[in-house]
Short mmCIF file of C-alpha atoms in Angstrom, two decimals:
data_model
loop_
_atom_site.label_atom_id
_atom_site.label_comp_id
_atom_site.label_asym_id
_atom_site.label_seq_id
_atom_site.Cartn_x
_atom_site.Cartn_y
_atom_site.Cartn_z
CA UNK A 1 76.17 87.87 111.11
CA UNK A 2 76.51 89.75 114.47
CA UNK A 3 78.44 92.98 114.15
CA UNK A 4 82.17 93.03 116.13
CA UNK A 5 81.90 94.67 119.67
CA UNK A 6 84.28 97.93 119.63
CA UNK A 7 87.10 95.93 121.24
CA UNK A 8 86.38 93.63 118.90
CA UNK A 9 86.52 96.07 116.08
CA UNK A 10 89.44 97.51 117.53
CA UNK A 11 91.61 94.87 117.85
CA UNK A 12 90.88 93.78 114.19
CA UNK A 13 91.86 97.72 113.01
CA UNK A 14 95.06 97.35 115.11
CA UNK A 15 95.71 93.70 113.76
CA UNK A 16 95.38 95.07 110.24
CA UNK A 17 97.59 98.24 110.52
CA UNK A 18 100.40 95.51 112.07
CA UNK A 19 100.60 93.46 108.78
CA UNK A 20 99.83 95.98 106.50
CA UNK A 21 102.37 99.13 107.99
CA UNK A 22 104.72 96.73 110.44
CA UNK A 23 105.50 93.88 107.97
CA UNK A 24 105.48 96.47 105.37
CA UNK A 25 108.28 98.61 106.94
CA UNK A 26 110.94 95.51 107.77
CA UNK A 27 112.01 95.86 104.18
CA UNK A 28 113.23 99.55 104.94
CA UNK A 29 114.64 98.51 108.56
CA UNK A 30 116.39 95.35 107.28
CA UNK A 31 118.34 97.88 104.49
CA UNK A 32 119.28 100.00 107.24
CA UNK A 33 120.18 96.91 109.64
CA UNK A 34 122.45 95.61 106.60
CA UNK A 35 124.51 98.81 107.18
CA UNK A 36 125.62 98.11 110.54
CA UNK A 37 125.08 94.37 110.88
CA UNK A 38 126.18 91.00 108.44
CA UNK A 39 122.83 89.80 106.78
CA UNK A 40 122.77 86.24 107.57
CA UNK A 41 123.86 87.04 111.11
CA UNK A 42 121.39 89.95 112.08
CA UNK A 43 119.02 87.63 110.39
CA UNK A 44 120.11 84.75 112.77
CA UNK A 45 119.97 86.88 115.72
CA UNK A 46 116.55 88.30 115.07
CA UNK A 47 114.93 85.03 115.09
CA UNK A 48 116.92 83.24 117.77
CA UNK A 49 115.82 86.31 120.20
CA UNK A 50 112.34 85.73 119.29
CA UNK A 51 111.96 82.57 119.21
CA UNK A 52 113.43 82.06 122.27
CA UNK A 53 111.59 84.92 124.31
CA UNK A 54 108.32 83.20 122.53
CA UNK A 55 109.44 79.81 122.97
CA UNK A 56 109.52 80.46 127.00
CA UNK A 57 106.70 82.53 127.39
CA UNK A 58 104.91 79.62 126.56
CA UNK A 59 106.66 77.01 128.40
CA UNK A 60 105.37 79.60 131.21
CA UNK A 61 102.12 79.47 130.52
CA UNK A 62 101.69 75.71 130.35
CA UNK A 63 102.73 75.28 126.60
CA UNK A 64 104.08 71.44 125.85
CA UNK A 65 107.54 71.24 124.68
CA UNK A 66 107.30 70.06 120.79
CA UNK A 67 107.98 66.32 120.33
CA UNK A 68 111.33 65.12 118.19
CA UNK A 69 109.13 64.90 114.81
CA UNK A 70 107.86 68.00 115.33
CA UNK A 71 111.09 69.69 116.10
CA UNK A 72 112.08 67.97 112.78
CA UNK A 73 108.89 69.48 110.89
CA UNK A 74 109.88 72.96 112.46
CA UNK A 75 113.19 72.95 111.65
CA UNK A 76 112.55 72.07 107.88
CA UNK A 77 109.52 75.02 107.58
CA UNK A 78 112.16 77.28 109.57
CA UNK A 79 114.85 76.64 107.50
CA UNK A 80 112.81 77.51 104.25
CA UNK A 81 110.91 80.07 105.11
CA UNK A 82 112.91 81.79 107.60
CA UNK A 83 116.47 80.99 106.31
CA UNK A 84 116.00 80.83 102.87
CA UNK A 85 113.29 83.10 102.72
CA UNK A 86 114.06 85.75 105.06
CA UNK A 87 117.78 85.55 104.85
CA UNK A 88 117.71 85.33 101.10
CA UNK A 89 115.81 88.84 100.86
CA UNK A 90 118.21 90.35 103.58
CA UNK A 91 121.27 89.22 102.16
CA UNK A 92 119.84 90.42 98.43
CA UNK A 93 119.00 94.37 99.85
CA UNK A 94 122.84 94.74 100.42
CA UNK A 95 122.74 95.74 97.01
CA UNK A 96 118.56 96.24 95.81
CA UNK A 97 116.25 98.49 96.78
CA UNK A 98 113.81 97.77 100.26
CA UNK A 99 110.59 98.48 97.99
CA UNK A 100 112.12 96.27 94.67
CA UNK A 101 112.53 93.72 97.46
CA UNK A 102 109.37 93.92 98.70
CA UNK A 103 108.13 93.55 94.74
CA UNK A 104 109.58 90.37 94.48
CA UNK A 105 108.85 88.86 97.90
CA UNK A 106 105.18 89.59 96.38
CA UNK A 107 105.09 86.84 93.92
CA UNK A 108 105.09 84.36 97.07
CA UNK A 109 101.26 83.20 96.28
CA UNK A 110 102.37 82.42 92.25
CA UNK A 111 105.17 79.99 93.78
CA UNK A 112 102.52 78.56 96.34
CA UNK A 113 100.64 77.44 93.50
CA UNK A 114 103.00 76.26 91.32
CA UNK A 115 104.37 73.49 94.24
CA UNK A 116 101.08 72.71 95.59
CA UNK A 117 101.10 71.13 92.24
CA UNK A 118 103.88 68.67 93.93
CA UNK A 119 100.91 67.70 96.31
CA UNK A 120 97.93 66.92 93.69
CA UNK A 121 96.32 70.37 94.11
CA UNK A 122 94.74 71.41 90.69
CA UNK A 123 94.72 75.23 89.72
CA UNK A 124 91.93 77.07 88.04
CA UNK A 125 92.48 78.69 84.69
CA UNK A 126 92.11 82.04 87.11
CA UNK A 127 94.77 80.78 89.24
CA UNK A 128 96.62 79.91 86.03
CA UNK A 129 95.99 83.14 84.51
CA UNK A 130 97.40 84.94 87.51
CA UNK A 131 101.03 82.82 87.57
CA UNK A 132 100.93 84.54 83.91
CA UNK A 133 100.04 87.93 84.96
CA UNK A 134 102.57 87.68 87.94
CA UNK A 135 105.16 86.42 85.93
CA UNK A 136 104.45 88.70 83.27
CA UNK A 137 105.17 91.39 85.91
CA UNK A 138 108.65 89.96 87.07
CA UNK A 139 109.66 90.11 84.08
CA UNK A 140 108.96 94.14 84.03
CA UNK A 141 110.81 94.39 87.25
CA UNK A 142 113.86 92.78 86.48
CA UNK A 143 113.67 95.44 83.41
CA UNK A 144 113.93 97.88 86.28
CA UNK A 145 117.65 99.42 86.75
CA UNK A 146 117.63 97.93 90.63
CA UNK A 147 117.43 94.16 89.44
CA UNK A 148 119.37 95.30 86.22
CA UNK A 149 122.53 96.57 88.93
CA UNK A 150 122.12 93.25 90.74
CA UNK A 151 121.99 90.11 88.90
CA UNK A 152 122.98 88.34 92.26
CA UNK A 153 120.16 90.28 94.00
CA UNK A 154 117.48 89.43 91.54
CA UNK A 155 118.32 85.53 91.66
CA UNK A 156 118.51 85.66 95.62
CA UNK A 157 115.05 87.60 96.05
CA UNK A 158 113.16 85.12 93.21
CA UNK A 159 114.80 81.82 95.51
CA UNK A 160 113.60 83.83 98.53
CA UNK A 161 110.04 83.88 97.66
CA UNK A 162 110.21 80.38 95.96
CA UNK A 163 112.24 79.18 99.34
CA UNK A 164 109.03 80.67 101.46
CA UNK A 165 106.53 79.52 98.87
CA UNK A 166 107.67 75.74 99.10
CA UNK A 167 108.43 76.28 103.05
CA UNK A 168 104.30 77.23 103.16
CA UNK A 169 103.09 74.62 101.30
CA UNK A 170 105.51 71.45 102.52
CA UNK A 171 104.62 72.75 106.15
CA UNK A 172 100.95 71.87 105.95
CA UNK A 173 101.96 67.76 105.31
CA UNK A 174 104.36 68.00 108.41
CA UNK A 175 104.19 67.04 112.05
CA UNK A 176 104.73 70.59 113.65
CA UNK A 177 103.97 72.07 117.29
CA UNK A 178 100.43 73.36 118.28
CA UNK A 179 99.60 76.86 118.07
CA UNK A 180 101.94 79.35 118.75
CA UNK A 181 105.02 76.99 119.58
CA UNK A 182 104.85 75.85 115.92
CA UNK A 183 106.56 79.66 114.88
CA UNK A 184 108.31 79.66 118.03
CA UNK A 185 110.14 76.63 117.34
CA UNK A 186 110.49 77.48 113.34
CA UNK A 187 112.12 80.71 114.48
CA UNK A 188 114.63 79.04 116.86
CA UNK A 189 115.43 76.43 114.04
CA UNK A 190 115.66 79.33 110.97
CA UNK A 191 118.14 81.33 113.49
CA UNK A 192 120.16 78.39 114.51
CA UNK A 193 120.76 77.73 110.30
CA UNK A 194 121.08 81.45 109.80
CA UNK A 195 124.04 81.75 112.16
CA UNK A 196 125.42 78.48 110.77
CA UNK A 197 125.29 79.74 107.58
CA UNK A 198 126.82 83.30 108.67
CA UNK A 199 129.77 81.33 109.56
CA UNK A 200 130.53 79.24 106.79
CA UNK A 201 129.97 82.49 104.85
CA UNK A 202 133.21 84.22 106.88
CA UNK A 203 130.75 87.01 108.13
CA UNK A 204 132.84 88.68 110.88
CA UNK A 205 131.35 92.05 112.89
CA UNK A 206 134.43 94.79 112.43
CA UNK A 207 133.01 96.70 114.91
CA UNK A 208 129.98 97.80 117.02
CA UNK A 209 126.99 97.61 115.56
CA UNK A 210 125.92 101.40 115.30
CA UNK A 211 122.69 102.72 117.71
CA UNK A 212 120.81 102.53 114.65
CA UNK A 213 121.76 98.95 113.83
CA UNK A 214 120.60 97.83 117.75
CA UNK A 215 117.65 100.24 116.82
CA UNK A 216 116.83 98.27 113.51
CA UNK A 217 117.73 94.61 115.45
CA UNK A 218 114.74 95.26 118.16
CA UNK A 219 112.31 96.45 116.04
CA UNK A 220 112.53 93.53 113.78
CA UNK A 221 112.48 91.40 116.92
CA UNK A 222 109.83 92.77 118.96
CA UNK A 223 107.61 94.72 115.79
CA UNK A 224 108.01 92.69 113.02
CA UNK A 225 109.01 88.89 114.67
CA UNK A 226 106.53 89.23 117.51
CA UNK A 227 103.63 91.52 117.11
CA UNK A 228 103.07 91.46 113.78
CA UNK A 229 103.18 87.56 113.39
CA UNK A 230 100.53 87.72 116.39
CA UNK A 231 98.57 90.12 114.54
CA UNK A 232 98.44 87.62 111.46
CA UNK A 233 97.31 84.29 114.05
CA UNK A 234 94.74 86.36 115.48
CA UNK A 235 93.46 87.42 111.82
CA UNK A 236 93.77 84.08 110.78
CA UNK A 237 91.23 83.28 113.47
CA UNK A 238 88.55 86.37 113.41
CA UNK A 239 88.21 87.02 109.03
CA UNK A 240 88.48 85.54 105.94
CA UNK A 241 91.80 83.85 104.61
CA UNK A 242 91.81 85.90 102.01
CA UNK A 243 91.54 88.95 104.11
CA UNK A 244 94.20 87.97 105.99
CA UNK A 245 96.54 87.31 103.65
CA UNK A 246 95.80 90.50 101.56
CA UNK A 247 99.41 91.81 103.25
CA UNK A 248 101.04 90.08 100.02
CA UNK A 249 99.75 92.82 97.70
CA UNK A 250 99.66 95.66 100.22
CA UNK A 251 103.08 95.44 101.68
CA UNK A 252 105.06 96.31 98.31
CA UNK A 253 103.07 99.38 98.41
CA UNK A 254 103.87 100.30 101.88
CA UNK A 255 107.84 99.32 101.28
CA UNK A 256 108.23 100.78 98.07
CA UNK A 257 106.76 104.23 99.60
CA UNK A 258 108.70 103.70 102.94
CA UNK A 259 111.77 103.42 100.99
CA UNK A 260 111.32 106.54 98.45
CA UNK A 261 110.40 108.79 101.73
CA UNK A 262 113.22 107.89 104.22
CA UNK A 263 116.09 106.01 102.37
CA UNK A 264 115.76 108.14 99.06
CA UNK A 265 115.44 105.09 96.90
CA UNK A 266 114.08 105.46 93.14
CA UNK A 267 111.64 103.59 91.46
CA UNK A 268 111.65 103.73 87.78
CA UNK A 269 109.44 103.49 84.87
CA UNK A 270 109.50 99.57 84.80
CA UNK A 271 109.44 99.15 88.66
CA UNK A 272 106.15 101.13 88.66
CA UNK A 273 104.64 99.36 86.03
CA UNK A 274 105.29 95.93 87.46
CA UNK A 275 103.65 96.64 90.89
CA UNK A 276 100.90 96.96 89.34
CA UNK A 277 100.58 93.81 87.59
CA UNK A 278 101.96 91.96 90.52
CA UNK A 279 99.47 93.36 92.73
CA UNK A 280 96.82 92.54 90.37
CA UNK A 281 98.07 89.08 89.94
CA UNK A 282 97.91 88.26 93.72
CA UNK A 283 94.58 89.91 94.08
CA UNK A 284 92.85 87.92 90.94
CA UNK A 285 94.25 84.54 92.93
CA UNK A 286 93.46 85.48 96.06
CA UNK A 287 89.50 85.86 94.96
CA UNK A 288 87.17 83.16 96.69
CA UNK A 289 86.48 80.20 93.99
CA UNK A 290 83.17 80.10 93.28
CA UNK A 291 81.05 77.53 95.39
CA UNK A 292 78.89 74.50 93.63
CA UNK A 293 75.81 76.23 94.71
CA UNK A 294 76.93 79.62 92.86
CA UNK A 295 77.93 77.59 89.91
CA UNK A 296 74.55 75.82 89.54
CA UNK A 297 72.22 78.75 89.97
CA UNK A 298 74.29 80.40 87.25
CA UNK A 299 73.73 77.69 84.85
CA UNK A 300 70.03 77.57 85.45
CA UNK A 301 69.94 81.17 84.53
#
């Protein structure tokens, strides 16, 4: 295999540091943008700027509009990953901690596999083994004093991850928009249910949001909606799934540190304890299965 040019090389360092450090770090800005902002409405507004800035970029650059099913597709992987994934975990850190947040969102993978069950897909004992392991470690963190000050917070981060989870795996049977207009259009749905929802929820702003708040609302808009969703396409495209998706385990690491060093949040005994076996529980299902040639030559021998 032919080594990556140094742009090449370059480009995959920089897409890398995005997921791992960018997507890492929303945790921390959404618990400072819940300061200044309603959740479900600096939720909706995040993704309704992005999408649409995305959405006419490329309409610009000779992107096709998305058909009516796939607007329909869109809008039900938008509103489950986006509005009930995204807005469940911004909602929950009015009250838990970025990092704890971060914990939970982890166990996205163990609900993947649990509803591709829905769709016929059969998991390995390994895969099997690591639903245990990761459930195993839930349990530790909801021994944790964050969850334990937050019943309402646990149950919203756990339907969070199970609302992305689902979203995931429902979105690969449905009719959605090529390429990039597929998250383009998701994010315009998820935004337009997110500011529904802030309504029926009586979220009103009281005042100004502070120059923190419009700090936190671009960043998450241009850093964490924008590049680092680009970062994870182009990944998708140059390495190994597996590689690419290895921000599930590494961004509880980077949130729960982000969170001790600039929003003084503590992470107990427990919390410690089950990052560890939720990391390891991601990382023994995200190993590559073993191919039929593999499993032959090991039975000769």
């Amino acid at each position: 295999m032919q080594a990556p040019a140094p742009a090449d090389r370059l480009r995959l360092i920089a897409s890398f540091f995005a997921l791992y450090v960018i997507w890492g770090s929303t945790y921390l800005a959404i618990r400072f943008g819940v300061e200044s902002w309603p959740p479900l409405m600096m939720a909706g507004v995040r993704f309704l700027i992005a999408g649409s800035l995305m959405y006419v970029w490329l309409r610009r650059h000779g992107a096709p509009a998305p058909t009516r099913a796939e607007w329909k597709g869109a809008a039900l992987v938008g509103t489950l990953l986006l509005a009930g994934g995204n807005g469940g975990v911004t909602v929950a850190e009015q009250w838990v901690a970025s990092g704890v947040a971060a914990l939970g969102v982890a166990t996205v993978p163990l609900f993947t596999l649990v509803f591709a069950q829905l769709w016929g897909q059969r998991n390995t004992r390994r895969e099997w083994l690591g639903i245990g392991l990761g459930l195993s470690g839930m349990l530790l963190l909801n021994m944790g004093g964050n969850l334990q000050a937050s019943p309402v917070g646990a149950v919203l981060i756990l339907l969070a991850a199970a609302s992305w989870a689902l979203g995931s795996v429902w979105g690969k049977r449905l009719s959605l928009p090529a390429g990039a207009m597929a998250p383009a259009a998701e994010m315009l749905a998820g935004g337009a249910v997110l500011m529904v929802a802030s309504q029926l929820a009586g979220e009103r702003m009281h005042a100004l949001p502070t120059a923190t708040g419009w700090a936190v609302l671009a960043y998450l808009v241009v850093f964490g909606s924008l590049i680092a969703f680009s970062a994870y396409q182009y990944l998708l495209r140059h390495v190994r799934p597996a590689a690419a998706t290895s921000y599930a385990y590494v961004n509880p690491v980077v949130a729960v540190l982000l969170g001790m060093l600039f929003a003084g949040e503590h992470i107990g005994a427990a919390e410690w304890m089950a990052m560890g076996v939720i990391v390891c529980a991601v990382v023994l299902i995200g190993l590559p299965k073993r191919g039929p040639r593999l499993a032959a030559r090991n039975r000769r021998h």
